[in-house]
């Protein structure tokens, strides 16, 4: 007879690199005794397999966190929508015009939040299965950015400065607005209180630069934040983000022959959307 064993172990190559492997060894057996005079030993390199398994576990964990975040992110504005809607229905005659106007404004803002979350999820799902399509038409980056700000809470956008001339690029207007919205959301959620948006062009490229005075991203995370379902350290009091915005924004920009990049500048964080000029 023959008896075999296997075990996973970690080794080092001659070049000094780590290697994950499975060690197999087999020996003959006679009368319940192992015959160690002839032992067969084999070593299988499973480094890539282990890396793939680790990455899969990370993705599963990120997906689980995403589901929990989606539930929280949607529940929060929906609770406000339901509450204000019930008040407008049941207490309409007891509310002043100012109170009704404030509630309607809150309803609009919270409903917009839900719509934006759903849009990001749907677009990300299409991107995952290769079904996402974009159009390439002349788009004014300044006008699209201003349109995004119009949908935001007035008290928030009052603190955001938008500057720069009309700049026409070849892009998909809906996707441009989605990218700008995500860049502004990222700045408000993770950055400092002073946010500004600059529109312009250089050579054959138009750009939207979103700058905030937050602490910035550590060098090791500068590219990781563009991976889907990855989230940075957020400010106290803010709910968990979906981790879709920056990765999705870069993907959309590249579909339009542009890009989204990050660079620190002294005490500021700069995210830039670039697109080809029309």
PDB file of N, CA and C in Angstrom, residues 141-179:
ATOM      1  N   UNK A 141     -18.619  72.031 -20.235  1.00  0.00           N
ATOM      2  CA  UNK A 141     -18.282  71.574 -18.892  1.00  0.00           C
ATOM      3  C   UNK A 141     -18.751  72.545 -17.810  1.00  0.00           C
ATOM      4  N   UNK A 142     -18.703  73.840 -18.098  1.00  0.00           N
ATOM      5  CA  UNK A 142     -19.142  74.832 -17.114  1.00  0.00           C
ATOM      6  C   UNK A 142     -20.645  74.728 -16.892  1.00  0.00           C
ATOM      7  N   UNK A 143     -21.404  74.628 -17.978  1.00  0.00           N
ATOM      8  CA  UNK A 143     -22.860  74.541 -17.863  1.00  0.00           C
ATOM      9  C   UNK A 143     -23.277  73.256 -17.147  1.00  0.00           C
ATOM     10  N   UNK A 144     -22.609  72.146 -17.446  1.00  0.00           N
ATOM     11  CA  UNK A 144     -22.958  70.886 -16.799  1.00  0.00           C
ATOM     12  C   UNK A 144     -22.631  70.928 -15.308  1.00  0.00           C
ATOM     13  N   UNK A 145     -21.514  71.541 -14.941  1.00  0.00           N
ATOM     14  CA  UNK A 145     -21.148  71.660 -13.527  1.00  0.00           C
ATOM     15  C   UNK A 145     -22.145  72.546 -12.783  1.00  0.00           C
ATOM     16  N   UNK A 146     -22.543  73.639 -13.426  1.00  0.00           N
ATOM     17  CA  UNK A 146     -23.539  74.523 -12.809  1.00  0.00           C
ATOM     18  C   UNK A 146     -24.866  73.801 -12.619  1.00  0.00           C
ATOM     19  N   UNK A 147     -25.230  72.971 -13.581  1.00  0.00           N
ATOM     20  CA  UNK A 147     -26.465  72.202 -13.467  1.00  0.00           C
ATOM     21  C   UNK A 147     -26.417  71.236 -12.292  1.00  0.00           C
ATOM     22  N   UNK A 148     -25.257  70.630 -12.073  1.00  0.00           N
ATOM     23  CA  UNK A 148     -25.102  69.728 -10.929  1.00  0.00           C
ATOM     24  C   UNK A 148     -25.314  70.502  -9.626  1.00  0.00           C
ATOM     25  N   UNK A 149     -24.714  71.677  -9.528  1.00  0.00           N
ATOM     26  CA  UNK A 149     -24.837  72.472  -8.299  1.00  0.00           C
ATOM     27  C   UNK A 149     -26.272  72.907  -8.047  1.00  0.00           C
ATOM     28  N   UNK A 150     -27.042  73.102  -9.113  1.00  0.00           N
ATOM     29  CA  UNK A 150     -28.433  73.526  -8.947  1.00  0.00           C
ATOM     30  C   UNK A 150     -29.280  72.476  -8.242  1.00  0.00           C
ATOM     31  N   UNK A 151     -28.871  71.200  -8.333  1.00  0.00           N
ATOM     32  CA  UNK A 151     -29.658  70.131  -7.713  1.00  0.00           C
ATOM     33  C   UNK A 151     -29.289  69.934  -6.250  1.00  0.00           C
ATOM     34  N   UNK A 152     -28.256  70.646  -5.764  1.00  0.00           N
ATOM     35  CA  UNK A 152     -27.783  70.440  -4.400  1.00  0.00           C
ATOM     36  C   UNK A 152     -28.505  71.360  -3.430  1.00  0.00           C
ATOM     37  N   UNK A 153     -28.351  71.068  -2.153  1.00  0.00           N
ATOM     38  CA  UNK A 153     -28.884  71.922  -1.102  1.00  0.00           C
ATOM     39  C   UNK A 153     -28.244  73.306  -1.213  1.00  0.00           C
ATOM     40  N   UNK A 154     -29.073  74.344  -1.188  1.00  0.00           N
ATOM     41  CA  UNK A 154     -28.572  75.701  -1.430  1.00  0.00           C
ATOM     42  C   UNK A 154     -27.541  76.130  -0.393  1.00  0.00           C
ATOM     43  N   UNK A 155     -27.704  75.709   0.859  1.00  0.00           N
ATOM     44  CA  UNK A 155     -26.747  76.103   1.893  1.00  0.00           C
ATOM     45  C   UNK A 155     -25.374  75.491   1.642  1.00  0.00           C
ATOM     46  N   UNK A 156     -25.360  74.276   1.055  1.00  0.00           N
ATOM     47  CA  UNK A 156     -24.076  73.615   0.772  1.00  0.00           C
ATOM     48  C   UNK A 156     -23.386  74.259  -0.424  1.00  0.00           C
ATOM     49  N   UNK A 157     -24.119  74.436  -1.512  1.00  0.00           N
ATOM     50  CA  UNK A 157     -23.488  74.960  -2.728  1.00  0.00           C
ATOM     51  C   UNK A 157     -23.120  76.425  -2.588  1.00  0.00           C
ATOM     52  N   UNK A 158     -23.712  77.113  -1.615  1.00  0.00           N
ATOM     53  CA  UNK A 158     -23.347  78.514  -1.411  1.00  0.00           C
ATOM     54  C   UNK A 158     -21.883  78.639  -1.024  1.00  0.00           C
ATOM     55  N   UNK A 159     -21.309  77.573  -0.480  1.00  0.00           N
ATOM     56  CA  UNK A 159     -19.910  77.597  -0.063  1.00  0.00           C
ATOM     57  C   UNK A 159     -18.966  77.102  -1.160  1.00  0.00           C
ATOM     58  N   UNK A 160     -19.502  76.673  -2.305  1.00  0.00           N
ATOM     59  CA  UNK A 160     -18.681  76.135  -3.385  1.00  0.00           C
ATOM     60  C   UNK A 160     -18.515  77.183  -4.479  1.00  0.00           C
ATOM     61  N   UNK A 161     -17.277  77.450  -4.836  1.00  0.00           N
ATOM     62  CA  UNK A 161     -17.000  78.433  -5.888  1.00  0.00           C
ATOM     63  C   UNK A 161     -16.799  77.732  -7.228  1.00  0.00           C
ATOM     64  N   UNK A 162     -17.526  78.192  -8.225  1.00  0.00           N
ATOM     65  CA  UNK A 162     -17.396  77.669  -9.590  1.00  0.00           C
ATOM     66  C   UNK A 162     -16.838  78.764 -10.477  1.00  0.00           C
ATOM     67  N   UNK A 163     -15.716  78.486 -11.139  1.00  0.00           N
ATOM     68  CA  UNK A 163     -15.079  79.505 -11.974  1.00  0.00           C
ATOM     69  C   UNK A 163     -14.591  78.880 -13.268  1.00  0.00           C
ATOM     70  N   UNK A 164     -14.333  79.739 -14.233  1.00  0.00           N
ATOM     71  CA  UNK A 164     -13.801  79.273 -15.510  1.00  0.00           C
ATOM     72  C   UNK A 164     -14.739  79.577 -16.653  1.00  0.00           C
ATOM     73  N   UNK A 165     -14.206  79.607 -17.868  1.00  0.00           N
ATOM     74  CA  UNK A 165     -15.010  79.953 -19.043  1.00  0.00           C
ATOM     75  C   UNK A 165     -15.794  78.746 -19.563  1.00  0.00           C
ATOM     76  N   UNK A 166     -16.774  78.970 -20.430  1.00  0.00           N
ATOM     77  CA  UNK A 166     -17.430  77.848 -21.125  1.00  0.00           C
ATOM     78  C   UNK A 166     -16.379  77.026 -21.864  1.00  0.00           C
ATOM     79  N   UNK A 167     -16.412  75.730 -21.685  1.00  0.00           N
ATOM     80  CA  UNK A 167     -15.415  74.848 -22.294  1.00  0.00           C
ATOM     81  C   UNK A 167     -16.132  73.646 -22.877  1.00  0.00           C
ATOM     82  N   UNK A 168     -16.088  73.522 -24.209  1.00  0.00           N
ATOM     83  CA  UNK A 168     -16.841  72.466 -24.883  1.00  0.00           C
ATOM     84  C   UNK A 168     -15.944  71.261 -25.163  1.00  0.00           C
ATOM     85  N   UNK A 169     -16.434  70.105 -24.709  1.00  0.00           N
ATOM     86  CA  UNK A 169     -15.722  68.854 -24.922  1.00  0.00           C
ATOM     87  C   UNK A 169     -16.650  67.839 -25.576  1.00  0.00           C
ATOM     88  N   UNK A 170     -16.065  66.805 -26.160  1.00  0.00           N
ATOM     89  CA  UNK A 170     -16.849  65.698 -26.694  1.00  0.00           C
ATOM     90  C   UNK A 170     -17.068  64.683 -25.578  1.00  0.00           C
ATOM     91  N   UNK A 171     -18.307  64.530 -25.161  1.00  0.00           N
ATOM     92  CA  UNK A 171     -18.582  63.653 -24.028  1.00  0.00           C
ATOM     93  C   UNK A 171     -20.077  63.358 -23.967  1.00  0.00           C
ATOM     94  N   UNK A 172     -20.451  62.564 -22.975  1.00  0.00           N
ATOM     95  CA  UNK A 172     -21.845  62.240 -22.703  1.00  0.00           C
ATOM     96  C   UNK A 172     -22.308  63.150 -21.568  1.00  0.00           C
ATOM     97  N   UNK A 173     -23.259  64.050 -21.811  1.00  0.00           N
ATOM     98  CA  UNK A 173     -23.636  65.035 -20.782  1.00  0.00           C
ATOM     99  C   UNK A 173     -24.108  64.405 -19.476  1.00  0.00           C
ATOM    100  N   UNK A 174     -24.887  63.319 -19.553  1.00  0.00           N
ATOM    101  CA  UNK A 174     -25.372  62.679 -18.330  1.00  0.00           C
ATOM    102  C   UNK A 174     -24.220  62.107 -17.522  1.00  0.00           C
ATOM    103  N   UNK A 175     -23.246  61.516 -18.208  1.00  0.00           N
ATOM    104  CA  UNK A 175     -22.111  60.926 -17.506  1.00  0.00           C
ATOM    105  C   UNK A 175     -21.167  62.012 -16.967  1.00  0.00           C
ATOM    106  N   UNK A 176     -21.043  63.116 -17.681  1.00  0.00           N
ATOM    107  CA  UNK A 176     -20.236  64.229 -17.166  1.00  0.00           C
ATOM    108  C   UNK A 176     -20.833  64.736 -15.857  1.00  0.00           C
ATOM    109  N   UNK A 177     -22.155  64.924 -15.826  1.00  0.00           N
ATOM    110  CA  UNK A 177     -22.803  65.377 -14.595  1.00  0.00           C
ATOM    111  C   UNK A 177     -22.599  64.365 -13.468  1.00  0.00           C
ATOM    112  N   UNK A 178     -22.664  63.089 -13.804  1.00  0.00           N
ATOM    113  CA  UNK A 178     -22.474  62.052 -12.791  1.00  0.00           C
ATOM    114  C   UNK A 178     -21.070  62.109 -12.211  1.00  0.00           C
ATOM    115  N   UNK A 179     -20.074  62.299 -13.058  1.00  0.00           N
ATOM    116  CA  UNK A 179     -18.687  62.385 -12.586  1.00  0.00           C
ATOM    117  C   UNK A 179     -18.502  63.626 -11.713  1.00  0.00           C
TER     118      UNK A 179
END
